[in-house]
Coordinates of C-alpha atoms in Angstrom, one line a residue:
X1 CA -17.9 -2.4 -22.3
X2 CA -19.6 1.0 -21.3
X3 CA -19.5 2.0 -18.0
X4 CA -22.9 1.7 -16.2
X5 CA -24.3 4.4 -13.6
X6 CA -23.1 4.1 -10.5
X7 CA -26.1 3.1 -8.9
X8 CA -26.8 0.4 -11.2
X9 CA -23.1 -1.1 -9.7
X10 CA -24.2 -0.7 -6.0
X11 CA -27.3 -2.7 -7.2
X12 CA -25.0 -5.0 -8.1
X13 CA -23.0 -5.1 -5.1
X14 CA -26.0 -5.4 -2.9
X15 CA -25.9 -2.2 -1.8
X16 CA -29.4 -0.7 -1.0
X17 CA -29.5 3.1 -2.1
X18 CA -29.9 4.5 0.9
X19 CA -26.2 3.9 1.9
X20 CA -24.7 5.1 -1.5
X21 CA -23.8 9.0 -2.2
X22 CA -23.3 9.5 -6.1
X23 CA -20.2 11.7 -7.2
X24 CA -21.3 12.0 -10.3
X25 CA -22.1 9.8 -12.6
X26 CA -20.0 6.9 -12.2
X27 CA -18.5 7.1 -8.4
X28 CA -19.9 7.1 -5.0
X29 CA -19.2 7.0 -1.5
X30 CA -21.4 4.1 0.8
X31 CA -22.0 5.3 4.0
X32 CA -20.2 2.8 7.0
X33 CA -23.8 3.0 8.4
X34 CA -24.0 -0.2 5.7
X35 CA -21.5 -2.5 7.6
X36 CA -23.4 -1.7 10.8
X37 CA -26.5 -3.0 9.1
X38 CA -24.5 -6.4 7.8
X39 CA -21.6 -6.7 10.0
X40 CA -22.9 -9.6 11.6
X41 CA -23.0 -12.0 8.5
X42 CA -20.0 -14.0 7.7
X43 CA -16.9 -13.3 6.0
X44 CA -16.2 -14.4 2.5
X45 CA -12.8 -15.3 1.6
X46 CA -10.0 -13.3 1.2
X47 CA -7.4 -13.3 -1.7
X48 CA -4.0 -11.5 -1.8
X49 CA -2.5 -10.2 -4.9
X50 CA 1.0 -9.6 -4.5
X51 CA 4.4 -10.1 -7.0
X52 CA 7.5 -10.4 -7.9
X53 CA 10.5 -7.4 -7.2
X54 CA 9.4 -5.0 -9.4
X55 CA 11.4 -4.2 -12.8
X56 CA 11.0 -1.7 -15.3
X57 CA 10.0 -4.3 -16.9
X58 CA 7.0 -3.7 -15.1
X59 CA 4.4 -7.0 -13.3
X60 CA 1.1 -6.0 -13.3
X61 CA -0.1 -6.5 -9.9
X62 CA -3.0 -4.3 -10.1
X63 CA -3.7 -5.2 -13.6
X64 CA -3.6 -8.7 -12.6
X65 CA -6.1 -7.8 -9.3
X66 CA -8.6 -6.5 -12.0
X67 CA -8.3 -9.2 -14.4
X68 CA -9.1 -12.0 -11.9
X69 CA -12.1 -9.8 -10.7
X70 CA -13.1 -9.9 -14.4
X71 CA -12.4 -13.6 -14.7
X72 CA -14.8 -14.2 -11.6
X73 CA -17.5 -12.1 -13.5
X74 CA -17.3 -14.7 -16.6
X75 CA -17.6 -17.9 -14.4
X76 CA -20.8 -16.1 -12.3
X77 CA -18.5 -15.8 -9.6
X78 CA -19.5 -12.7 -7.3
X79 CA -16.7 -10.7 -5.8
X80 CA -15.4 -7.3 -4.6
X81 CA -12.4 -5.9 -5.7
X82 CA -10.7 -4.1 -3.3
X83 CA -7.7 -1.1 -4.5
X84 CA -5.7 1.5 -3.2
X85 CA -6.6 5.0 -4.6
X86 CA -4.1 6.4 -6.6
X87 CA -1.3 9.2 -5.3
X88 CA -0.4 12.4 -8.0
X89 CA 2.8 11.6 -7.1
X90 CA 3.1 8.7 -9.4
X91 CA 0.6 9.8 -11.8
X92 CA 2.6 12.5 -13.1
X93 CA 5.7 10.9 -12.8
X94 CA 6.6 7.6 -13.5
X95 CA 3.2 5.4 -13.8
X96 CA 1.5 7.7 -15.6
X97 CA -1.8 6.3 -13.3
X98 CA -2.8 3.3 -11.2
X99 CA -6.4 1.8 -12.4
X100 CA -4.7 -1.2 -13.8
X101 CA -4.2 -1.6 -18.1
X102 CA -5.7 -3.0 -21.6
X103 CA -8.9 -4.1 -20.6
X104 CA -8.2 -5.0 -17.6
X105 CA -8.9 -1.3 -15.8
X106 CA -11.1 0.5 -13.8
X107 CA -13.0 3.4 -14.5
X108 CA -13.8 6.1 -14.7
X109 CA -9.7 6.2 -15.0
X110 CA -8.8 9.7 -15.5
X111 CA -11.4 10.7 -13.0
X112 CA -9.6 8.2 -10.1
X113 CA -6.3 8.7 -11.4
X114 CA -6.7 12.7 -10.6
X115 CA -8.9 14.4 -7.9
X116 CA -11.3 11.1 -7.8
X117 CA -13.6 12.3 -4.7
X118 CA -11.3 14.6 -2.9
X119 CA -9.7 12.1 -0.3
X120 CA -6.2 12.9 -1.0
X121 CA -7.1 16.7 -0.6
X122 CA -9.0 15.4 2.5
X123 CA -5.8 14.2 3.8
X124 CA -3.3 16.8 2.8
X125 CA -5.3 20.0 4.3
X126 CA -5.5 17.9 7.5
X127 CA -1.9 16.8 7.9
X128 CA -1.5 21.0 6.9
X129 CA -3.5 21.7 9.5
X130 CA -1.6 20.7 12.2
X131 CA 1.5 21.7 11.1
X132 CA 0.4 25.2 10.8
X133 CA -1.6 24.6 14.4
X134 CA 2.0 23.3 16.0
X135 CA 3.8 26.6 14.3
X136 CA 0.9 29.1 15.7
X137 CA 1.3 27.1 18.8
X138 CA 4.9 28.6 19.2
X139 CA 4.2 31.6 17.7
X140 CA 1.2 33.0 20.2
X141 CA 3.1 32.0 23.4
X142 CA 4.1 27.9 23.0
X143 CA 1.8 27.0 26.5
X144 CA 3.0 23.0 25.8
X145 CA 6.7 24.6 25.5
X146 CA 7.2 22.5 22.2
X147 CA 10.8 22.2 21.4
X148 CA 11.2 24.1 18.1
X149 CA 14.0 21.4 16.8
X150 CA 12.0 18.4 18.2
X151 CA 9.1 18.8 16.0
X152 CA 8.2 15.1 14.2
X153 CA 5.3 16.1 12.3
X154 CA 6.0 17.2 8.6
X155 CA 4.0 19.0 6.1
X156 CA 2.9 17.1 2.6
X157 CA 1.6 17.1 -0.6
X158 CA 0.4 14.8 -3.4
X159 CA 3.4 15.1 -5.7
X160 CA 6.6 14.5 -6.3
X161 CA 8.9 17.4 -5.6
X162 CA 12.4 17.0 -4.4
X163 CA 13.5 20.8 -3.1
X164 CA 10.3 20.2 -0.3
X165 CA 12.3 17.6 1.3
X166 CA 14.3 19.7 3.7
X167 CA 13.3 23.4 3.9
X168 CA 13.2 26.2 6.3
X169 CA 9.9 28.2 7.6
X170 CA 9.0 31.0 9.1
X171 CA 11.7 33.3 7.6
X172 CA 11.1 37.4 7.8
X173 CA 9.8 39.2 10.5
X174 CA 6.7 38.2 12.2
X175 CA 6.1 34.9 10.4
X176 CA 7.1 32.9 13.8
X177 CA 10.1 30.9 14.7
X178 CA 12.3 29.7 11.9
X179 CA 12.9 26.2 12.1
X180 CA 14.1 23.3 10.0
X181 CA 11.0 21.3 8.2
X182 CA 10.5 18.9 5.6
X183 CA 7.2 17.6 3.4
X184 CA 6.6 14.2 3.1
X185 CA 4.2 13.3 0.3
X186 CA 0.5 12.8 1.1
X187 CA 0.8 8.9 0.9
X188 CA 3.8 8.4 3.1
X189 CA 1.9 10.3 6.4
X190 CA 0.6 8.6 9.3
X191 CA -2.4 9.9 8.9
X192 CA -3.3 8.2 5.7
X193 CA -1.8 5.3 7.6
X194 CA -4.4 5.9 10.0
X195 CA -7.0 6.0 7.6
X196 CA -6.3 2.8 6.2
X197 CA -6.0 1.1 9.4
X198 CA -9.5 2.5 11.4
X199 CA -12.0 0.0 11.5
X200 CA -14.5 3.2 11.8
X201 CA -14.9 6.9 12.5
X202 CA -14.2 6.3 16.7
X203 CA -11.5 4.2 16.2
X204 CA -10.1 6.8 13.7
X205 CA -10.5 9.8 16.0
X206 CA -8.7 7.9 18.7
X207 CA -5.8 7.4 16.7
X208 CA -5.3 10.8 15.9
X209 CA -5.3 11.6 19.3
X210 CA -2.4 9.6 19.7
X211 CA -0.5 10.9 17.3
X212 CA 3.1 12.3 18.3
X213 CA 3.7 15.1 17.1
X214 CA 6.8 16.8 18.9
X215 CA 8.8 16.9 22.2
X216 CA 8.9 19.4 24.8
X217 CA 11.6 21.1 26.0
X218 CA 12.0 18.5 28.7
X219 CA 12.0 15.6 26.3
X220 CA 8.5 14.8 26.8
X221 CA 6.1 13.9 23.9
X222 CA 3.7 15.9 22.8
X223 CA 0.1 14.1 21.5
X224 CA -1.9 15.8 19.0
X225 CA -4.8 15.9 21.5
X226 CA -3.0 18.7 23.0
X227 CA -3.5 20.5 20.5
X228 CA -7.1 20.3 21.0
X229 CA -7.7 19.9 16.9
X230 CA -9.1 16.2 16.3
X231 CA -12.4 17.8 16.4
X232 CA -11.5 20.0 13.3
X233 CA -9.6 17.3 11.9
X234 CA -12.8 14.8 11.7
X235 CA -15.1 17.7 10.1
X236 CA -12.1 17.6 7.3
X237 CA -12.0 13.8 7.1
X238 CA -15.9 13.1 7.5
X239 CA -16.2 12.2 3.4
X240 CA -13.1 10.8 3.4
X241 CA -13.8 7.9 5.8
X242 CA -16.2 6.2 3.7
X243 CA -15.2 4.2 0.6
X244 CA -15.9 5.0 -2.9
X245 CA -17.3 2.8 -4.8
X246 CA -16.5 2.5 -8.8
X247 CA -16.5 -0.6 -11.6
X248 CA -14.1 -2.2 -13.9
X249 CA -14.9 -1.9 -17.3
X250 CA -16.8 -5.3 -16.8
X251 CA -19.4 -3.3 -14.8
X252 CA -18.1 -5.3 -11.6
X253 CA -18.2 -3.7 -8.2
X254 CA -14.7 -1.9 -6.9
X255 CA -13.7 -0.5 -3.6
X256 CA -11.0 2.2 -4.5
X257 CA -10.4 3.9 -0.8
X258 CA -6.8 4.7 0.6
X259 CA -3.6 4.9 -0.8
X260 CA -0.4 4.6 1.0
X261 CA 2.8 3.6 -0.3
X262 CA 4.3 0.1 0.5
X263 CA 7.9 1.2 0.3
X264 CA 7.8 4.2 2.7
X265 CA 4.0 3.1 4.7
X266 CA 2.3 -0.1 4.7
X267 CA 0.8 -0.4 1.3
X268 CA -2.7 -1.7 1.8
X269 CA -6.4 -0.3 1.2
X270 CA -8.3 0.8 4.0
X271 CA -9.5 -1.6 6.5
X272 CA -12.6 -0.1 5.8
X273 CA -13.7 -1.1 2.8
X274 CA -12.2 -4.4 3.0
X275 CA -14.5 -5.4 6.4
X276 CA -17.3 -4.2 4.5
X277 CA -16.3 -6.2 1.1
X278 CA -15.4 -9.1 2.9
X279 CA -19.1 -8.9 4.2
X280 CA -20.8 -8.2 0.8
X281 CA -19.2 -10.8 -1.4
X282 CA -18.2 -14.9 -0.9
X283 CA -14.5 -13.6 -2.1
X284 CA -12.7 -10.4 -1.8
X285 CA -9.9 -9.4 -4.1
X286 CA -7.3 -7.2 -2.9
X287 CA -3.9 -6.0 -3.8
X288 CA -0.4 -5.1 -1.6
X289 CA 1.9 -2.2 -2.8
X290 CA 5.3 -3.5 -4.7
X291 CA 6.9 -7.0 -4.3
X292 CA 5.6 -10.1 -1.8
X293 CA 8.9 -8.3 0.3
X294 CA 7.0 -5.1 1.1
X295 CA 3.2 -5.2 0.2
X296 CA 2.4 -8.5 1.1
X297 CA 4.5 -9.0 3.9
X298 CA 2.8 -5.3 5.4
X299 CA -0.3 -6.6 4.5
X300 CA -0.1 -10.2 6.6
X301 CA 2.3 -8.7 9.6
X302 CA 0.0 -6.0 10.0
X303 CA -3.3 -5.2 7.8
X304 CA -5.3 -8.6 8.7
X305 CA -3.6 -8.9 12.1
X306 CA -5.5 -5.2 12.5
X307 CA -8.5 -5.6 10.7
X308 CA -9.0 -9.3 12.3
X309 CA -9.3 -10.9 8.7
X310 CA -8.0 -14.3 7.7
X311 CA -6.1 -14.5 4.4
X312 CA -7.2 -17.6 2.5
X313 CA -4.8 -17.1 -0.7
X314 CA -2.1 -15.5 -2.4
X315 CA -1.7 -14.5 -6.0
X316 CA 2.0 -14.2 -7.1
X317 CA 2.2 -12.3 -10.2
X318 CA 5.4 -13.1 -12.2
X319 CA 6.2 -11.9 -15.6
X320 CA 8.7 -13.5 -18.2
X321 CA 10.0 -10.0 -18.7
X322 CA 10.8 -9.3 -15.3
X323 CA 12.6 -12.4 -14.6
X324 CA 14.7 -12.2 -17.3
X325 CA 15.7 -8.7 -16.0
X326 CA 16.4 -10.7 -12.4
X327 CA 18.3 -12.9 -14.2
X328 CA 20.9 -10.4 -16.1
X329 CA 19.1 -9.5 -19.0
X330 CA 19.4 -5.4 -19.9
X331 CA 15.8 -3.9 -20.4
X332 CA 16.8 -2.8 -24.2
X333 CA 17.2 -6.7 -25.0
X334 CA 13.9 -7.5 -23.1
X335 CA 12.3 -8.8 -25.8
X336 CA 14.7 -11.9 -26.8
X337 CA 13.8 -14.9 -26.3
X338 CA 16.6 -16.0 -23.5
X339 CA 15.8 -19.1 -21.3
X340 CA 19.0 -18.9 -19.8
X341 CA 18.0 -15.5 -18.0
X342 CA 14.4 -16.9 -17.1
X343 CA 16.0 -19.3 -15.4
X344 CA 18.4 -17.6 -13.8
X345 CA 15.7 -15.0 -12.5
X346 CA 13.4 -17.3 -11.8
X347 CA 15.4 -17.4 -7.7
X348 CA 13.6 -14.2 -7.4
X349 CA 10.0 -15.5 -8.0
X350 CA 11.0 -19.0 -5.8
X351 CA 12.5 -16.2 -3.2
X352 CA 8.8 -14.6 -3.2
X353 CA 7.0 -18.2 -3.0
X354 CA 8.9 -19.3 0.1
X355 CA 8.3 -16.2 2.0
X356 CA 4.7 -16.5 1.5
X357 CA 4.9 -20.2 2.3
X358 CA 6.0 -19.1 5.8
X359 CA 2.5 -17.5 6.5
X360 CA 0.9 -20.8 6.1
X361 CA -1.4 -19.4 3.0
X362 CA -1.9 -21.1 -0.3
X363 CA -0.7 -19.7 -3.2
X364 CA -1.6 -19.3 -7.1
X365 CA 1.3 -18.4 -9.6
X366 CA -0.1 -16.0 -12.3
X367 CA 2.1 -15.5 -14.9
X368 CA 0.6 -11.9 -16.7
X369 CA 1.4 -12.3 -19.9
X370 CA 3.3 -9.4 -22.3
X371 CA 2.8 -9.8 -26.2
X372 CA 6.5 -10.0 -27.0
X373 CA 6.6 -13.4 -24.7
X374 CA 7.8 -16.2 -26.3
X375 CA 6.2 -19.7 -25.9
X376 CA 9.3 -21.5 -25.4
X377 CA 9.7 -19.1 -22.1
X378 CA 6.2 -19.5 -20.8
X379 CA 6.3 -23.4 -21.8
X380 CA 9.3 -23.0 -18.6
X381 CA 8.1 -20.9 -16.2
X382 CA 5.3 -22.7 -16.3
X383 CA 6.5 -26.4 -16.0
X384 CA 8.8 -25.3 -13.4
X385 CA 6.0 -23.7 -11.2
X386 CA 4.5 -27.4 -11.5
X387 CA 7.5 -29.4 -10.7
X388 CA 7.8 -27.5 -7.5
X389 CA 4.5 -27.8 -6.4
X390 CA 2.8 -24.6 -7.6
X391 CA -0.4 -24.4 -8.9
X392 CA -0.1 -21.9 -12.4
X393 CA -2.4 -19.8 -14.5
X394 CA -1.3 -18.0 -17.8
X395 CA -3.1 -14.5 -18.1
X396 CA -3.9 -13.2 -20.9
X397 CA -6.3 -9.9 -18.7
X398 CA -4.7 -7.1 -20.0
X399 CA -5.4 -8.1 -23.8
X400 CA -8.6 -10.3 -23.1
X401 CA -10.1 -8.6 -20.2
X402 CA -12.1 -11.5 -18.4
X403 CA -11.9 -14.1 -21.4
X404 CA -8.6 -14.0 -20.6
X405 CA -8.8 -14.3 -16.6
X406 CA -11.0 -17.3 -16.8
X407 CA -8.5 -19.9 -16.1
X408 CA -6.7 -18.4 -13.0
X409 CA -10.3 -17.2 -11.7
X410 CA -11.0 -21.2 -11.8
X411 CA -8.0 -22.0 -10.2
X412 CA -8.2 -20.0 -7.8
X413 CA -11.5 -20.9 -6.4
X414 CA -10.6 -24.3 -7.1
X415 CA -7.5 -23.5 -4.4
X416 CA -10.1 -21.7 -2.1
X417 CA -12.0 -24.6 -1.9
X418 CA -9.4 -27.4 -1.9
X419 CA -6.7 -26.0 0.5
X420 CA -7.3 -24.5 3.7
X421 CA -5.6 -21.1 4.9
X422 CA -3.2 -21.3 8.2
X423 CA -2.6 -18.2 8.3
X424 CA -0.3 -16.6 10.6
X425 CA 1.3 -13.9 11.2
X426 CA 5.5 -14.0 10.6
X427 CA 6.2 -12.2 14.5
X428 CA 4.6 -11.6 17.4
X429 CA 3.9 -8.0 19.2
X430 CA 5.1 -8.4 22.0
X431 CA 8.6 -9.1 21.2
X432 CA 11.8 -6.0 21.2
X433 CA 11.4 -3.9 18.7
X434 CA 15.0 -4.9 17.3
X435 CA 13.7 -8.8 17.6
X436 CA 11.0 -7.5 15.6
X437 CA 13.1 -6.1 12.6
X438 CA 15.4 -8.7 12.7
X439 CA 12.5 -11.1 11.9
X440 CA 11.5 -9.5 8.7
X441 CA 15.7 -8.8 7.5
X442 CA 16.8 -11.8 8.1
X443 CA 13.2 -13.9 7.2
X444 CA 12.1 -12.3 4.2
X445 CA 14.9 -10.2 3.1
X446 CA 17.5 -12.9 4.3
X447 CA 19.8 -10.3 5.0
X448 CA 23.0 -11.5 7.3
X449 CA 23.4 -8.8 9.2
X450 CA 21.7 -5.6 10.6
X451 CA 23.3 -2.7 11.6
X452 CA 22.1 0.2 13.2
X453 CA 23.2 3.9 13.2
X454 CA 23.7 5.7 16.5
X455 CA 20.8 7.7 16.4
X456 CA 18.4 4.7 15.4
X457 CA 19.7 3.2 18.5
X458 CA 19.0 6.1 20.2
X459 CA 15.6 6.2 18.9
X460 CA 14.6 2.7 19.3
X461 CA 15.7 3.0 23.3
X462 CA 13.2 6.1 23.6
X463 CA 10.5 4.4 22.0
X464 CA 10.4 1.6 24.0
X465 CA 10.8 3.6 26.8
X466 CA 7.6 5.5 25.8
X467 CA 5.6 2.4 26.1
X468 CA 5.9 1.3 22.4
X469 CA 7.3 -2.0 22.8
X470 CA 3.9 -4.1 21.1
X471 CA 4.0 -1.8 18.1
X472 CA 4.0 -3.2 14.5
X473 CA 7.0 -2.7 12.1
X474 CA 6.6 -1.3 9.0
X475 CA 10.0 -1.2 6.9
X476 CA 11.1 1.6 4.4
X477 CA 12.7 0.0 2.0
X478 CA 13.4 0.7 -1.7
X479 CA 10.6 -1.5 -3.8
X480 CA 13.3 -2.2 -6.6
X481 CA 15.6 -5.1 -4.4
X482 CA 14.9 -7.4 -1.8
X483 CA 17.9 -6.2 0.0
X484 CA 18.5 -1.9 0.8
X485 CA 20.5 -1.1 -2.6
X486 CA 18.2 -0.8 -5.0
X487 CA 20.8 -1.8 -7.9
X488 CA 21.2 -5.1 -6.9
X489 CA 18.5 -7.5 -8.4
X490 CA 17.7 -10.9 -8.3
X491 CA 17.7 -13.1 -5.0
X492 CA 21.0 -11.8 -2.8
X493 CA 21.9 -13.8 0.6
X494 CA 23.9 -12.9 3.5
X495 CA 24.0 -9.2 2.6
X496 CA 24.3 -5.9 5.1
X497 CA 20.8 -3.7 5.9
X498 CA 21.4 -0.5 7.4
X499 CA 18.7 1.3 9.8
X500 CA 19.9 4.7 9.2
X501 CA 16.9 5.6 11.2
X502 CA 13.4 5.0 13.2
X503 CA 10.5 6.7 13.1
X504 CA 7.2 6.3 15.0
X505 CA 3.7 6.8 14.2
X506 CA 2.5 6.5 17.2
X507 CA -1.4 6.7 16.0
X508 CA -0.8 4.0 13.6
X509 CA 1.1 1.8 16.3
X510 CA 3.8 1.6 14.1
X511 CA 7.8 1.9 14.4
X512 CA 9.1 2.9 10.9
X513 CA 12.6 1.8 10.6
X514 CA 14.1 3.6 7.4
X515 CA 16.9 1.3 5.1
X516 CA 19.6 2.6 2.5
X517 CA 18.2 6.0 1.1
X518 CA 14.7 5.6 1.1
X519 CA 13.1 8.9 0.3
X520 CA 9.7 9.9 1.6
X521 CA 8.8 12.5 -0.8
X522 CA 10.3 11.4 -4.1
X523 CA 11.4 13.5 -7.1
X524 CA 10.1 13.4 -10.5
X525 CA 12.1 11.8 -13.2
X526 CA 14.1 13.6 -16.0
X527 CA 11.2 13.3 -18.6
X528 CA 7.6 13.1 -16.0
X529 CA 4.4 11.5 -17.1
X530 CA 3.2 14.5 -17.2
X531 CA 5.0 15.7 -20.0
X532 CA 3.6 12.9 -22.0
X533 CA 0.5 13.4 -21.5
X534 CA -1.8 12.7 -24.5
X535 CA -4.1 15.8 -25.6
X536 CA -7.9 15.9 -25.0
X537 CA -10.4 17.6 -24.7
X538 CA -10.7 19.0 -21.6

C-alpha cells in the first residue's frame, strides 16, 4: 500500500488537526495539549512485545510489533502502535535501520531511519550543551569549585565510534583545563532517559534539574540547576517533547518518539506517547528493546510503574532460527532442518516465558516465521508451546503483512478479553539498592552469585548516602546472553555476574549497575551497514 498524507492518518487516529504539526508529507508532531484535552477518558489495554535472547539469527520483535498492528487493522480492530525512534548508531552499523521488515514496516523508512524530525539532534546539542557549560564553568573562574576529575556527565553522539570512548579535552593553550572525558552515544544518556520517562514538559524540566552532573572539591554533588541552563535546555527540547506521528504501510496510526537502548538504558518509548495512545485507542501496541531479560523486564520494573499504566499482555517472539542457534546449531548451518537443536534451545524461550510469568501478565507465543523454516520444526515449537500451557500464533507479517498477522491479532484479543492482567512489579523501591540488583540477577538472569568490584561498592555506599535508596535499577548488560558473557547462549544457571560498576542518573531516578564489558558508545563492525548501502537517488 501507498502511504497516505499524514493528516489523513491523524484523521484516523482521532486526532483533530489542530493538535497535529506536519513534517512534511508523511510525519508529524501532536501537540501534548491533546492528552490534556482527553486525559480523562479511560485507558485501553496495553500489550507488550518482547522476545527471545537475540541471535544473529535475528527475532523480529519490531517486525512482529508492526505485523500485529497490521493484523488488528484486517479484523477492524483499532489500535496505536507505539515504537522507539531509531539511533544512527545501529543504522549504519549493524541493523542497517529499525522500522520493522517485508511488509511489515513503517514508513516513511529512510526518512525515520535517518534525521526523522530532528529529536536525536534535539538531544545530542543539549547533552553538548552542558558539557561545554561544565568546561566554561572551570575555565572563567569554577564559582561551584567543580572537581575537574569528578565530572559524571559525558559528551555524545548518534554513532557508533570507538576512539570517543575515552579521550582527553582541553589540550593547547587557552582551551581550559585538560581533563579526562568520554562520549557516550546519544541513546545511552540520561537525558533521553529522561525524555522517555516525563509524563510532560514540567515533569521533564524537573528532572533535569536533578540531574548530577559532577562533585565538588569537597565531595559534594553538583545538580545541573546550578548551572542555571534548564531554561536553555527546554528551548532546545521544546519539538522534541511531543511525539511524531507516522503509519505502517497499512496506513495505521504509529507513535515513533524516543529511543534508548535496552542494554546500556531502559529500552522503552516515551511515556509520552504511550499515555496519550493508551487514551486514543481500546489497545496499544508497544515494544521493549532486546530479549524479555532486558526490555521487558525495564519496561514492567520501571516504564509502567512510572507512567502508572497496567500491562494486560505479553507477546513473546520466538523464531525457529534463533532457537536452533540456543540450542548449538552454528549460524552457517541455520537453515537445516535439526529438531534436535530446537529442542535443545527451546530452554531459552521456556527461560523468557517463566520470567514473564512472575509479573502476573498473560502471555501470547508468536513464532515469526523465516522462509527457510521447516514444517516439521514449526509443527514442534508449536505443540510444545501448547502442551505447556501457551497460547501460540504462527506469523507469517513480514511476508504477508496483515493477512499474515490475522491469527495472532485474534488471539491476542481473544487473551485480552479472556484472562485478566495481575500485574506487578518484580521489586519494590524501597528496598537496598544491592537487594534491588540481586532481585533481577538472581530472578531473571538466575545468576548464583553477584559480585561486586571495590569501586561499585564504593559507589553504591555514596549513593545511598545521597538519598537514592528508592531509585529504580536499570542493568547494563550485554543483549546477546542472559548471563554477562555474551558468548554463552542458551539458558545458563548458577553462573557469576560481575558489577564492575554503578552509575546514577539521578534525573531519571535510576542506579545503573554496569555487567561484563558493556560498552556505552559501541564501535562499528569490520564491514558497517553503511558500506552496503544500496544506491539511490538522492
Amino acid at each position: 500500500m501507498a502511504l497516505k498524507k499524514i493528516n489523513e492518518i491523524a484523521k484516523i487516529a482521532g486526532i483533530p488537526a489542530q493538535y497535529v504539526e506536519p513534517y512534511g508529507f508523511y510525519k508529524a508532531k501532536i501537540s501534548m495539549d491533546y492528552y490534556k484535552k482527553i486525559k480523562e477518558r479511560p485507558n485501553g489495554k496495553l500489550v507488550l512485545v518482547t522476545a527471545i535472547t537475540p541471535t544473529k539469527a535475528g527475532e523480529g520483535k519490531t517486525t512482529t510489533s508492526i505485523a500485529l498492528t497490521e493484523g488488528f487493522g484486517k479484523i477492524k480492530q483499532k489500535a496505536m502502535l507505539c515504537l522507539r525512534e531509531p539511533s544512527l548508531g545501529p543504522v549504519f552499523g549493524i541493523k542497517g535501520g529499525a522500522t520493522g521488515g517485508g511488509l511489515a514496516s513503517v514508513g516513511p523508512t529512510e526518512e525515520i531511519n535517518l534525521h526523522f524530525t530532528g529529536d536525536m539532534h534535539a538531544l545530542t546539542s543539549s547533552i553538548n550543551l552542558i558539557s561545554a557549560i561544565i568546561d566554561n564553568h572551570i575555565f572563567q573562574g569554577n564559582e561551584l569549585k567543580i572537581d575537574p576529575k569528578r565530572i559524571v556527565w559525558t559528551r555524545a553522539l548518534d554513532m557508533n565510534d570507538r576512539a570517543l570512548r575515552h579521550i582527553t579535552v582541553a589540550q593547547g593553550e587557552k582551551n581550559g583545563v585538560v581533563r579526562d572525558d568520554h562520549f557516550v552515544i546519544t541513546v545511552a544518556s540520561e537525558l533521553m532517559a529522561i525524555l522517555c520517562l516525563a509524563k510532560d514538559e514540567k515533569d521533564f524540566l524537573k528532572r533535569i534539574n536533578n540531574i548530577l552532573v559532577a562533585y565538588n572539591t569537597k565531595g559534594e554533588p553538583v545538580y545541573l540547576k546550578q548551572l542555571k541552563i534548564s531554561h536553555a535546555i527546554m528551548k532546545l527540547m521544546r519539538d522534541a517533547l511531543k511525539p511524531n506521528l507516522v503509519q505502517t504501510y497499512e496506513n495505521n496510526p504509529t507513535f515513533i518518539h524516543g529511543g534508548p537502548f535496552a542494554n546500556i538504558a531502559h529500552g522503552c518509548n516515551s511515556i509520552m506517547a504511550l499515555k496519550l495512545a493508551t487514551k486514543m485507542a481500546p489497545i496499544t501496541v508497544t515494544e521493549a528493546g532486546f530479549g524479555a531479560d532486558l526490555g521487558a523486564e525495564k519496561f514492567l520494573d520501571i516504564c509502567a510503574r512510572e507512567a502508572g499504566l497496567k500491562v494486560d499482555a505479553v507477546v513473546m517472539v520466538a523464531t525457529i532460527r534463533a532457537l536452533k542457534m540456543h540450542g548449538g546449531l552454528a549460524l552457517e548451518n541455520i537453515t537445516k532442518e535439526d529438531l534436535k537443536a530446537l529442542e535443545k534451545g527451546v530452554a531459552n524461550l521456556k527461560r523468557h516465558l517463566e520470567n514473564m510469568e512472575k509479573y502476573g501478565v498473560p502471555i501470547v507465543v508468536a513464532i515469526n516465521h523465516f522462509a527457510n523454516d521447516h514444517q516439521s520444526e514449526v509443527k514442534w515449537l508449536t505443540k510444545w508451546c501448547e502442551k505447556e500451557g501457551y497460547v501460540v500464533s504462527f506469523l507469517d507479517g513480514f511476508i504477508k503483512g496483515g493477512k499474515g498477522s490475522v491469527d495472532l491479532a485474534k488471539k491476542v484479543v481473544k487473551t485480552l478479553k479472556t484472562k485478566k492482567s495481575k500485574y506487578h512489579p518484580l521489586y519494590a523501591l524501597n528496598q537496598p539498592i544491592k537487594t534491588k540488583i540481586a532481585t533481577i540477577c538472581k530472578e531473571i538472569y538466575r545468576a548464583g552469585k553477584i559480585v561486586y568490584t571495590p569501586l561499585a561498592e564504593k559507589q553504591i555506599k555514596q549513593y545511598e548516602k545521597l538519598g537514592y535508596k528508592n531509585a529504580y535499577i536499570c542493568m547494563a548488560k550485554t543483549p546477546q546472553s542472559i548471563t554477562d558473557d555474551p558468548n554463552v547462549l542458551n539458558a545458563p544457571t548458577g553462573f557469576t555476574i560481575t558489577i564492575r560498576e554503578v552509575n546514577l542518573s539521578a534525573g531519571a531516578n535510576f542506579i545503573v549497575p554496569l555487567t561484563g564489558k558493556i560498552m556505552t558508545l559501541p564501535g562499528l563492525p569490520k564491514v558497517p551497514a553503511a558500506v552496503k548501502m544500496e544506491e539511490k537517488p538522492y
